[in-house]
């Protein structure tokens, strides 16, 4: 058993930031990834300054509609969203690998900086 534990290497640190898509892009954003399924209103592609749009990592339309950014539904939303993300392990692993090499900024449109899908995704990327 000790030999098996000795072979395990600690996971490399990741650098993941969160930012609302409506905030001005900055050089320290690193690799900018929009993680919403729907393109944000009033933002041109040029202004977004995206490196990638990973709408497949956003909550399903049904889950997003059910949540409706209602704070009282946050815990259940988080649980359901994490369940949906289990089927997207490859995309999450790719972001994790990228975040070990440089900063990855997850962009979202929601008004609430504490209760949004990007925050859940960030915790997942950092936690594994």
C-alpha positions as a printed Julia matrix, in Angstrom:
128×3 Matrix{Float64}:
   0.0    0.0     0.0
   2.81   2.44    0.81
   4.34   1.8    -2.61
   1.05   2.69   -4.31
   0.82   5.93   -2.34
   4.43   6.79   -3.14
   3.74   6.47   -6.89
   0.92   9.01   -6.77
   2.12  12.43   -7.7
   0.3   15.52   -6.52
  -1.89  17.11   -9.15
  -0.2   20.09  -10.76
  -1.67  23.44   -9.69
  -4.22  25.01  -11.98
  -4.87  28.68  -12.66
  -8.57  29.27  -13.28
 -10.23  32.67  -13.03
 -13.83  33.79  -13.42
 -15.0   36.89  -15.21
 -18.27  38.26  -16.44
 -18.25  38.5   -20.24
 -19.38  42.14  -19.98
 -16.12  43.12  -18.25
 -13.32  44.42  -20.42
 -10.77  41.79  -21.53
  -7.37  42.08  -19.86
  -3.94  40.69  -20.74
  -3.84  38.65  -17.52
  -7.05  36.81  -18.5
  -4.94  34.25  -20.31
  -7.03  31.8   -22.34
 -10.61  33.16  -22.41
 -13.41  30.57  -22.59
 -17.12  31.36  -22.72
 -18.96  28.6   -20.84
 -22.55  29.67  -21.55
 -24.8   27.83  -23.98
 -26.39  31.03  -25.3
 -24.38  33.91  -26.75
 -24.59  36.9   -24.37
 -26.77  39.82  -25.41
 -25.07  42.95  -26.64
 -21.59  41.43  -26.96
 -19.95  41.25  -30.37
 -17.51  38.44  -31.07
 -14.74  40.99  -31.35
 -15.55  42.56  -27.97
 -15.76  39.12  -26.37
 -12.13  38.43  -27.34
 -12.66  34.69  -26.9
 -10.16  31.98  -27.44
 -12.91  29.37  -27.3
 -16.65  28.99  -26.77
 -17.45  25.76  -24.92
 -21.22  25.83  -24.83
 -21.24  22.07  -24.29
 -19.99  22.71  -20.73
 -22.99  24.9   -19.91
 -26.0   23.53  -18.06
 -28.7   22.0   -20.22
 -31.43  24.37  -21.37
 -33.91  22.59  -19.11
 -31.69  22.94  -16.04
 -30.91  26.57  -16.81
 -34.61  27.37  -17.2
 -35.49  25.52  -13.98
 -32.81  27.38  -11.99
 -33.77  30.81  -13.31
 -30.99  32.29  -11.14
 -33.21  31.82   -8.1
 -30.85  31.81   -5.07
 -33.05  29.36   -3.15
 -32.48  26.78   -5.92
 -28.68  27.14   -5.94
 -27.76  24.0    -4.0
 -30.03  21.79   -6.1
 -28.87  23.48   -9.32
 -25.25  22.83   -8.37
 -25.97  19.16   -7.64
 -27.83  18.65  -10.94
 -25.22  20.55  -12.96
 -22.37  18.48  -11.51
 -24.33  15.37  -12.53
 -24.61  16.72  -16.09
 -20.9   17.47  -16.19
 -20.02  13.81  -15.55
 -20.64  13.16  -19.23
 -18.22  15.92  -20.25
 -15.08  14.63  -18.56
 -12.89  14.96  -21.65
 -13.67  18.66  -22.1
 -13.1   19.31  -18.4
  -9.81  17.39  -18.48
  -8.7   19.45  -21.48
  -9.39  22.69  -19.6
  -7.56  21.35  -16.56
  -4.5   20.5   -18.65
  -4.55  23.94  -20.23
  -4.91  25.6   -16.79
  -1.73  23.88  -15.6
   0.19  25.67  -18.37
  -1.46  29.11  -18.25
  -4.37  30.98  -16.78
  -7.8   30.0   -18.05
 -10.57  32.54  -17.53
 -14.08  31.13  -17.58
 -16.49  33.73  -18.9
 -20.18  33.87  -18.0
 -23.07  36.28  -18.54
 -25.02  35.77  -15.3
 -25.36  38.78  -13.01
 -24.7   36.83   -9.82
 -20.94  36.32   -9.36
 -21.46  33.76   -6.57
 -24.16  31.51   -8.04
 -23.48  30.71  -11.68
 -22.4   27.74  -13.76
 -18.86  29.05  -14.29
 -18.24  28.97  -10.53
 -19.29  25.32  -10.35
 -17.11  24.47  -13.33
 -14.13  26.29  -11.79
 -14.5   24.3    -8.56
 -14.66  21.08  -10.55
 -11.54  21.91  -12.58
  -9.62  22.88   -9.46
 -10.85  20.0    -7.35
  -9.81  16.93   -9.31
